[in-house]
């Protein structure tokens, strides 16, 4: 069963064709990063205008690369939230138009759920990740630019909330600290790169444990970095980057493994842009007694293959979206 997926929730215009929620037939991502980099972050109005320009060529390319036409498709899956309202509208309106014109079911996808379903895509499973599919119950850590979320996936599409960030999301902290250090945007890859030339024990940084709670908090760590950058003589920024990355990874790994043990999980799944972080991946594999799954780096950051994968499970469960489905910028998961 082949699905067309469409993703426009933030700053990537993306379309993909995926078979049976697993096999990637095409995966096209038009990144807007250079457009936003000059502002140091995503400018919503610029993002929605750019989605409008890019969406049709991106969808056409995804269909052409997969070698499919309307007759080969079983549905159209699109991200309806959470995300930027103006950006989401571009994808949702095109998905509705295509599904209506082609008499196909429309699947309304939660972007966070889509990030999780990247863990079921088999075409690009990295060699150091446990072989799919993850065993239920799965302890899931979603860490992206907008969210840091711990939850248990009991079964397909059945989620139990455990904890979230009380302030900045993990990716947001990477982006803000990179800006403080003058390392550019997006901050995650920039900090990872700078950290390679730094010493992770060189700079004393706190670990925000919030003991006894499954929640996260990253804004204090960001403020600690701000104070460091004002200090004379200044620390080497590569050392600050390495120490910051180490502190975030320490907290993410410890909380994830603690929650997995407490919940009796049988596997662990990392998802979202920050799950592309190499140190996080190495550490959790090193320390976890359970099999750890994570998508390739390219499938951790925003893409439409993960949307089509989630759409497959909506379709086989009969969860079809109505024609008046609307964007939901603050849509939660679960
Ligand atoms: O999932 P995503 O592409 O978009 C959202 O849904 O937010 O995540 C983007 C976030 C950004 O904050 C970016 O800095 C971070 O993921 N990120 C990373 C890495 N690659 C992307 N953070 C740490 N290390 C990385 N290698
Ligand atoms: Zn995302």
mmCIF file of C-alpha atoms in Angstrom, residues 12-334:
data_model
loop_
_atom_site.group_PDB
_atom_site.id
_atom_site.type_symbol
_atom_site.label_atom_id
_atom_site.label_comp_id
_atom_site.label_asym_id
_atom_site.label_seq_id
_atom_site.Cartn_x
_atom_site.Cartn_y
_atom_site.Cartn_z
ATOM 1 C CA UNK A 12 11.234 22.095 5.326
ATOM 2 C CA UNK A 13 8.959 21.600 2.329
ATOM 3 C CA UNK A 14 8.810 17.833 1.967
ATOM 4 C CA UNK A 15 6.982 15.091 0.059
ATOM 5 C CA UNK A 16 7.592 11.340 -0.051
ATOM 6 C CA UNK A 17 6.099 8.057 -1.218
ATOM 7 C CA UNK A 18 6.318 5.140 1.226
ATOM 8 C CA UNK A 19 5.073 1.558 0.821
ATOM 9 C CA UNK A 20 3.389 -0.200 3.782
ATOM 10 C CA UNK A 21 4.619 2.341 6.321
ATOM 11 C CA UNK A 22 8.197 1.115 5.913
ATOM 12 C CA UNK A 23 9.764 1.147 2.461
ATOM 13 C CA UNK A 24 10.831 4.558 1.142
ATOM 14 C CA UNK A 25 10.191 4.915 -2.602
ATOM 15 C CA UNK A 26 11.063 8.612 -2.645
ATOM 16 C CA UNK A 27 11.886 11.226 -0.013
ATOM 17 C CA UNK A 28 12.240 14.821 -1.218
ATOM 18 C CA UNK A 29 13.126 17.592 1.238
ATOM 19 C CA UNK A 30 13.529 21.213 0.121
ATOM 20 C CA UNK A 31 15.234 22.921 3.034
ATOM 21 C CA UNK A 32 14.702 26.613 3.731
ATOM 22 C CA UNK A 33 17.655 26.771 6.126
ATOM 23 C CA UNK A 34 19.730 29.252 4.040
ATOM 24 C CA UNK A 35 16.725 31.619 3.844
ATOM 25 C CA UNK A 36 16.270 31.697 7.632
ATOM 26 C CA UNK A 37 19.937 31.472 8.654
ATOM 27 C CA UNK A 38 20.464 35.206 8.092
ATOM 28 C CA UNK A 39 17.815 35.879 10.785
ATOM 29 C CA UNK A 40 19.233 33.258 13.201
ATOM 30 C CA UNK A 41 15.944 31.330 13.297
ATOM 31 C CA UNK A 42 12.765 30.507 11.392
ATOM 32 C CA UNK A 43 10.706 33.528 10.289
ATOM 33 C CA UNK A 44 7.102 32.214 10.003
ATOM 34 C CA UNK A 45 5.973 34.565 7.216
ATOM 35 C CA UNK A 46 9.051 33.781 5.117
ATOM 36 C CA UNK A 47 8.485 30.051 5.736
ATOM 37 C CA UNK A 48 4.869 29.979 4.514
ATOM 38 C CA UNK A 49 5.660 31.992 1.380
ATOM 39 C CA UNK A 50 8.533 29.648 0.567
ATOM 40 C CA UNK A 51 6.330 26.566 1.112
ATOM 41 C CA UNK A 52 3.900 28.001 -1.461
ATOM 42 C CA UNK A 53 6.690 28.338 -4.016
ATOM 43 C CA UNK A 54 8.216 24.921 -3.348
ATOM 44 C CA UNK A 55 5.311 22.581 -2.628
ATOM 45 C CA UNK A 56 4.140 21.667 -6.161
ATOM 46 C CA UNK A 57 7.621 20.972 -7.585
ATOM 47 C CA UNK A 58 8.487 18.967 -4.450
ATOM 48 C CA UNK A 59 5.346 16.789 -4.676
ATOM 49 C CA UNK A 60 5.819 16.261 -8.429
ATOM 50 C CA UNK A 61 9.415 15.194 -7.847
ATOM 51 C CA UNK A 62 8.434 12.781 -5.069
ATOM 52 C CA UNK A 63 5.874 11.101 -7.360
ATOM 53 C CA UNK A 64 8.286 11.009 -10.310
ATOM 54 C CA UNK A 65 11.190 9.595 -8.286
ATOM 55 C CA UNK A 66 8.922 6.889 -6.874
ATOM 56 C CA UNK A 67 7.588 6.211 -10.369
ATOM 57 C CA UNK A 68 3.982 6.329 -9.205
ATOM 58 C CA UNK A 69 0.825 8.122 -10.285
ATOM 59 C CA UNK A 70 -2.603 8.503 -8.716
ATOM 60 C CA UNK A 71 -3.627 4.914 -9.587
ATOM 61 C CA UNK A 72 -0.762 3.511 -7.492
ATOM 62 C CA UNK A 73 -1.631 5.475 -4.343
ATOM 63 C CA UNK A 74 -3.820 4.361 -1.428
ATOM 64 C CA UNK A 75 -3.986 7.718 0.363
ATOM 65 C CA UNK A 76 -2.559 11.166 1.044
ATOM 66 C CA UNK A 77 -1.069 11.800 4.499
ATOM 67 C CA UNK A 78 -0.308 15.330 5.673
ATOM 68 C CA UNK A 79 0.991 16.955 8.857
ATOM 69 C CA UNK A 80 -1.825 19.002 10.470
ATOM 70 C CA UNK A 81 0.103 20.050 13.603
ATOM 71 C CA UNK A 82 1.830 20.976 15.786
ATOM 72 C CA UNK A 83 3.710 23.661 13.851
ATOM 73 C CA UNK A 84 3.460 27.102 12.294
ATOM 74 C CA UNK A 85 -0.141 27.796 11.226
ATOM 75 C CA UNK A 86 0.719 29.513 7.948
ATOM 76 C CA UNK A 87 3.179 26.771 7.012
ATOM 77 C CA UNK A 88 0.830 23.914 7.923
ATOM 78 C CA UNK A 89 -1.947 25.474 5.810
ATOM 79 C CA UNK A 90 0.094 25.136 2.616
ATOM 80 C CA UNK A 91 0.557 21.373 3.015
ATOM 81 C CA UNK A 92 -2.928 20.677 4.337
ATOM 82 C CA UNK A 93 -4.687 22.540 1.525
ATOM 83 C CA UNK A 94 -2.655 20.823 -1.176
ATOM 84 C CA UNK A 95 -3.182 17.401 0.433
ATOM 85 C CA UNK A 96 -6.939 17.992 0.582
ATOM 86 C CA UNK A 97 -7.034 19.125 -3.047
ATOM 87 C CA UNK A 98 -5.082 16.067 -4.238
ATOM 88 C CA UNK A 99 -7.032 13.585 -2.120
ATOM 89 C CA UNK A 100 -10.366 15.065 -3.257
ATOM 90 C CA UNK A 101 -9.397 15.245 -6.934
ATOM 91 C CA UNK A 102 -7.973 11.716 -6.906
ATOM 92 C CA UNK A 103 -10.759 10.214 -4.701
ATOM 93 C CA UNK A 104 -8.219 9.046 -2.120
ATOM 94 C CA UNK A 105 -8.518 8.954 1.666
ATOM 95 C CA UNK A 106 -6.979 11.904 3.523
ATOM 96 C CA UNK A 107 -4.903 11.095 6.621
ATOM 97 C CA UNK A 108 -4.329 13.896 9.171
ATOM 98 C CA UNK A 109 -0.993 13.335 10.908
ATOM 99 C CA UNK A 110 0.429 14.648 14.170
ATOM 100 C CA UNK A 111 4.005 15.791 13.450
ATOM 101 C CA UNK A 112 5.297 14.224 16.691
ATOM 102 C CA UNK A 113 3.673 10.897 15.847
ATOM 103 C CA UNK A 114 5.326 11.145 12.428
ATOM 104 C CA UNK A 115 8.742 11.587 14.082
ATOM 105 C CA UNK A 116 8.123 8.314 15.962
ATOM 106 C CA UNK A 117 7.127 6.456 12.797
ATOM 107 C CA UNK A 118 10.499 7.343 11.258
ATOM 108 C CA UNK A 119 11.565 4.463 13.530
ATOM 109 C CA UNK A 120 9.555 2.033 11.368
ATOM 110 C CA UNK A 121 11.093 3.126 8.056
ATOM 111 C CA UNK A 122 13.335 0.260 6.967
ATOM 112 C CA UNK A 123 15.007 1.604 3.841
ATOM 113 C CA UNK A 124 17.615 3.617 5.690
ATOM 114 C CA UNK A 125 18.122 1.805 9.003
ATOM 115 C CA UNK A 126 21.608 2.775 10.229
ATOM 116 C CA UNK A 127 23.965 -0.152 10.935
ATOM 117 C CA UNK A 128 24.456 0.741 14.615
ATOM 118 C CA UNK A 129 20.724 0.909 15.353
ATOM 119 C CA UNK A 130 18.865 -2.209 16.512
ATOM 120 C CA UNK A 131 17.040 -3.867 13.617
ATOM 121 C CA UNK A 132 13.411 -2.826 13.287
ATOM 122 C CA UNK A 133 10.689 -3.000 14.281
ATOM 123 C CA UNK A 134 10.879 -1.794 17.896
ATOM 124 C CA UNK A 135 9.265 -4.132 20.452
ATOM 125 C CA UNK A 136 6.261 -2.810 22.385
ATOM 126 C CA UNK A 137 6.057 -1.270 24.897
ATOM 127 C CA UNK A 138 8.574 1.203 23.439
ATOM 128 C CA UNK A 139 10.028 3.981 25.586
ATOM 129 C CA UNK A 140 10.137 6.972 23.223
ATOM 130 C CA UNK A 141 12.211 10.118 23.519
ATOM 131 C CA UNK A 142 11.181 12.825 21.047
ATOM 132 C CA UNK A 143 13.699 15.676 20.992
ATOM 133 C CA UNK A 144 13.220 18.311 18.307
ATOM 134 C CA UNK A 145 13.401 22.065 17.873
ATOM 135 C CA UNK A 146 9.960 22.507 19.399
ATOM 136 C CA UNK A 147 9.507 19.532 21.745
ATOM 137 C CA UNK A 148 11.205 17.337 24.340
ATOM 138 C CA UNK A 149 8.871 14.525 25.235
ATOM 139 C CA UNK A 150 9.115 11.187 27.023
ATOM 140 C CA UNK A 151 6.292 8.748 26.396
ATOM 141 C CA UNK A 152 5.467 5.076 26.261
ATOM 142 C CA UNK A 153 4.138 3.611 23.030
ATOM 143 C CA UNK A 154 2.073 0.634 24.226
ATOM 144 C CA UNK A 155 1.024 -0.468 20.759
ATOM 145 C CA UNK A 156 0.761 1.153 17.353
ATOM 146 C CA UNK A 157 -0.710 4.641 17.892
ATOM 147 C CA UNK A 158 -1.338 4.083 21.622
ATOM 148 C CA UNK A 159 0.668 6.564 23.666
ATOM 149 C CA UNK A 160 1.049 7.247 27.380
ATOM 150 C CA UNK A 161 2.569 10.584 28.363
ATOM 151 C CA UNK A 162 5.438 10.576 30.884
ATOM 152 C CA UNK A 163 7.186 13.952 30.806
ATOM 153 C CA UNK A 164 8.157 17.006 28.768
ATOM 154 C CA UNK A 165 10.391 20.039 28.905
ATOM 155 C CA UNK A 166 9.105 22.698 31.271
ATOM 156 C CA UNK A 167 10.855 25.439 29.268
ATOM 157 C CA UNK A 168 13.141 25.247 26.209
ATOM 158 C CA UNK A 169 13.026 22.143 24.022
ATOM 159 C CA UNK A 170 16.360 20.329 23.659
ATOM 160 C CA UNK A 171 16.808 21.481 20.053
ATOM 161 C CA UNK A 172 15.837 25.018 21.006
ATOM 162 C CA UNK A 173 18.578 24.965 23.666
ATOM 163 C CA UNK A 174 21.115 23.788 21.049
ATOM 164 C CA UNK A 175 19.986 26.572 18.707
ATOM 165 C CA UNK A 176 20.107 29.299 21.380
ATOM 166 C CA UNK A 177 23.485 28.233 22.773
ATOM 167 C CA UNK A 178 24.912 28.093 19.237
ATOM 168 C CA UNK A 179 23.720 31.656 18.731
ATOM 169 C CA UNK A 180 25.344 32.752 22.025
ATOM 170 C CA UNK A 181 28.604 31.167 20.850
ATOM 171 C CA UNK A 182 28.345 32.675 17.362
ATOM 172 C CA UNK A 183 28.208 29.221 15.771
ATOM 173 C CA UNK A 184 25.332 29.813 13.355
ATOM 174 C CA UNK A 185 21.983 28.178 12.616
ATOM 175 C CA UNK A 186 20.757 25.469 12.984
ATOM 176 C CA UNK A 187 22.603 25.084 16.238
ATOM 177 C CA UNK A 188 22.556 21.314 16.778
ATOM 178 C CA UNK A 189 24.856 20.323 13.906
ATOM 179 C CA UNK A 190 27.032 23.441 14.550
ATOM 180 C CA UNK A 191 27.549 22.530 18.218
ATOM 181 C CA UNK A 192 28.205 18.879 17.378
ATOM 182 C CA UNK A 193 30.886 19.993 14.912
ATOM 183 C CA UNK A 194 32.531 22.515 17.275
ATOM 184 C CA UNK A 195 32.434 20.007 20.144
ATOM 185 C CA UNK A 196 34.708 17.659 18.184
ATOM 186 C CA UNK A 197 37.497 20.205 18.707
ATOM 187 C CA UNK A 198 36.619 20.862 22.352
ATOM 188 C CA UNK A 199 37.074 19.277 25.768
ATOM 189 C CA UNK A 200 33.821 18.168 27.429
ATOM 190 C CA UNK A 201 35.236 18.479 30.961
ATOM 191 C CA UNK A 202 36.803 21.916 30.429
ATOM 192 C CA UNK A 203 33.791 23.989 31.466
ATOM 193 C CA UNK A 204 31.739 23.407 34.634
ATOM 194 C CA UNK A 205 28.070 23.265 33.649
ATOM 195 C CA UNK A 206 25.099 22.140 35.750
ATOM 196 C CA UNK A 207 22.968 19.073 34.963
ATOM 197 C CA UNK A 208 19.271 19.994 35.313
ATOM 198 C CA UNK A 209 18.089 16.674 36.801
ATOM 199 C CA UNK A 210 14.676 17.698 38.261
ATOM 200 C CA UNK A 211 15.084 14.624 40.464
ATOM 201 C CA UNK A 212 11.986 12.506 40.898
ATOM 202 C CA UNK A 213 10.316 13.997 37.818
ATOM 203 C CA UNK A 214 10.349 12.709 34.228
ATOM 204 C CA UNK A 215 10.282 16.343 33.024
ATOM 205 C CA UNK A 216 13.207 18.230 31.475
ATOM 206 C CA UNK A 217 14.425 21.802 31.863
ATOM 207 C CA UNK A 218 17.090 23.308 29.618
ATOM 208 C CA UNK A 219 16.759 27.066 30.040
ATOM 209 C CA UNK A 220 19.005 27.197 33.162
ATOM 210 C CA UNK A 221 21.774 25.475 31.226
ATOM 211 C CA UNK A 222 21.413 28.060 28.469
ATOM 212 C CA UNK A 223 21.660 30.885 31.038
ATOM 213 C CA UNK A 224 24.767 29.253 32.534
ATOM 214 C CA UNK A 225 26.353 29.350 29.066
ATOM 215 C CA UNK A 226 25.361 33.015 28.726
ATOM 216 C CA UNK A 227 27.201 33.840 31.975
ATOM 217 C CA UNK A 228 30.253 31.888 30.779
ATOM 218 C CA UNK A 229 30.404 33.866 27.545
ATOM 219 C CA UNK A 230 30.502 37.125 29.557
ATOM 220 C CA UNK A 231 33.378 35.898 31.719
ATOM 221 C CA UNK A 232 36.966 37.223 31.367
ATOM 222 C CA UNK A 233 39.073 35.603 30.098
ATOM 223 C CA UNK A 234 36.498 33.767 27.970
ATOM 224 C CA UNK A 235 36.444 29.977 27.688
ATOM 225 C CA UNK A 236 37.252 28.514 24.257
ATOM 226 C CA UNK A 237 33.938 28.210 22.492
ATOM 227 C CA UNK A 238 34.752 24.674 21.333
ATOM 228 C CA UNK A 239 35.120 23.725 25.018
ATOM 229 C CA UNK A 240 31.793 25.378 25.891
ATOM 230 C CA UNK A 241 30.110 23.574 22.973
ATOM 231 C CA UNK A 242 31.526 20.198 24.048
ATOM 232 C CA UNK A 243 30.619 20.749 27.723
ATOM 233 C CA UNK A 244 27.089 21.904 26.844
ATOM 234 C CA UNK A 245 26.492 18.921 24.541
ATOM 235 C CA UNK A 246 27.800 16.581 27.248
ATOM 236 C CA UNK A 247 25.438 18.080 29.858
ATOM 237 C CA UNK A 248 22.357 17.760 27.600
ATOM 238 C CA UNK A 249 23.253 14.203 26.581
ATOM 239 C CA UNK A 250 23.876 13.176 30.225
ATOM 240 C CA UNK A 251 20.374 14.314 31.176
ATOM 241 C CA UNK A 252 18.595 12.900 28.102
ATOM 242 C CA UNK A 253 20.242 9.483 28.434
ATOM 243 C CA UNK A 254 19.771 9.164 32.200
ATOM 244 C CA UNK A 255 16.102 10.191 32.100
ATOM 245 C CA UNK A 256 15.319 7.961 29.128
ATOM 246 C CA UNK A 257 16.978 4.884 30.650
ATOM 247 C CA UNK A 258 15.420 5.588 34.062
ATOM 248 C CA UNK A 259 11.958 5.837 32.525
ATOM 249 C CA UNK A 260 12.501 2.713 30.404
ATOM 250 C CA UNK A 261 13.377 0.676 33.520
ATOM 251 C CA UNK A 262 10.496 2.091 35.521
ATOM 252 C CA UNK A 263 7.940 1.441 32.776
ATOM 253 C CA UNK A 264 9.178 -2.051 31.944
ATOM 254 C CA UNK A 265 9.816 -1.071 28.311
ATOM 255 C CA UNK A 266 11.191 -3.691 25.918
ATOM 256 C CA UNK A 267 12.904 -1.240 23.571
ATOM 257 C CA UNK A 268 13.888 2.413 23.254
ATOM 258 C CA UNK A 269 13.238 4.727 20.310
ATOM 259 C CA UNK A 270 14.869 8.126 19.762
ATOM 260 C CA UNK A 271 13.125 10.559 17.414
ATOM 261 C CA UNK A 272 13.265 14.189 16.267
ATOM 262 C CA UNK A 273 16.098 16.385 15.021
ATOM 263 C CA UNK A 274 18.241 16.149 18.173
ATOM 264 C CA UNK A 275 18.188 12.335 17.846
ATOM 265 C CA UNK A 276 20.604 12.939 14.944
ATOM 266 C CA UNK A 277 23.221 13.923 17.543
ATOM 267 C CA UNK A 278 26.134 11.474 17.387
ATOM 268 C CA UNK A 279 27.114 11.709 21.060
ATOM 269 C CA UNK A 280 23.512 11.060 22.152
ATOM 270 C CA UNK A 281 23.341 8.008 19.883
ATOM 271 C CA UNK A 282 26.682 6.596 21.057
ATOM 272 C CA UNK A 283 25.941 7.127 24.736
ATOM 273 C CA UNK A 284 22.478 5.620 24.743
ATOM 274 C CA UNK A 285 23.689 2.539 22.853
ATOM 275 C CA UNK A 286 26.616 2.204 25.277
ATOM 276 C CA UNK A 287 24.494 2.520 28.416
ATOM 277 C CA UNK A 288 21.178 0.875 27.493
ATOM 278 C CA UNK A 289 20.398 -2.705 28.524
ATOM 279 C CA UNK A 290 17.523 -2.622 25.962
ATOM 280 C CA UNK A 291 17.712 -2.520 22.160
ATOM 281 C CA UNK A 292 17.875 1.101 21.005
ATOM 282 C CA UNK A 293 16.321 2.228 17.721
ATOM 283 C CA UNK A 294 16.880 5.493 15.922
ATOM 284 C CA UNK A 295 16.295 6.610 12.363
ATOM 285 C CA UNK A 296 19.215 7.728 10.156
ATOM 286 C CA UNK A 297 20.167 11.348 10.735
ATOM 287 C CA UNK A 298 18.317 12.387 7.573
ATOM 288 C CA UNK A 299 15.130 10.750 8.838
ATOM 289 C CA UNK A 300 15.467 12.270 12.341
ATOM 290 C CA UNK A 301 15.050 15.823 11.023
ATOM 291 C CA UNK A 302 11.818 16.885 9.336
ATOM 292 C CA UNK A 303 10.815 14.880 6.270
ATOM 293 C CA UNK A 304 7.652 13.501 4.656
ATOM 294 C CA UNK A 305 8.588 9.796 4.615
ATOM 295 C CA UNK A 306 7.808 9.698 8.332
ATOM 296 C CA UNK A 307 4.425 11.339 7.634
ATOM 297 C CA UNK A 308 3.559 8.715 5.021
ATOM 298 C CA UNK A 309 4.684 5.974 7.446
ATOM 299 C CA UNK A 310 2.369 7.275 10.184
ATOM 300 C CA UNK A 311 -0.376 7.656 7.559
ATOM 301 C CA UNK A 312 -0.197 3.934 6.805
ATOM 302 C CA UNK A 313 -1.157 3.102 10.412
ATOM 303 C CA UNK A 314 -4.000 5.647 10.314
ATOM 304 C CA UNK A 315 -5.248 4.033 7.109
ATOM 305 C CA UNK A 316 -5.152 0.423 8.304
ATOM 306 C CA UNK A 317 -6.908 1.487 11.519
ATOM 307 C CA UNK A 318 -9.589 3.298 9.493
ATOM 308 C CA UNK A 319 -8.724 6.671 11.001
ATOM 309 C CA UNK A 320 -9.538 8.851 7.977
ATOM 310 C CA UNK A 321 -9.632 12.650 8.187
ATOM 311 C CA UNK A 322 -12.839 14.557 7.329
ATOM 312 C CA UNK A 323 -12.792 17.033 4.436
ATOM 313 C CA UNK A 324 -13.053 19.926 6.891
ATOM 314 C CA UNK A 325 -9.873 18.834 8.723
ATOM 315 C CA UNK A 326 -8.028 21.958 9.789
ATOM 316 C CA UNK A 327 -4.502 22.826 10.887
ATOM 317 C CA UNK A 328 -3.831 22.452 14.644
ATOM 318 C CA UNK A 329 -0.732 24.525 15.523
ATOM 319 C CA UNK A 330 -0.769 23.350 19.180
ATOM 320 C CA UNK A 331 -1.816 19.723 18.638
ATOM 321 C CA UNK A 332 -0.502 17.598 21.556
ATOM 322 C CA UNK A 333 0.649 13.958 21.602
ATOM 323 C CA UNK A 334 -1.013 11.872 22.972
#
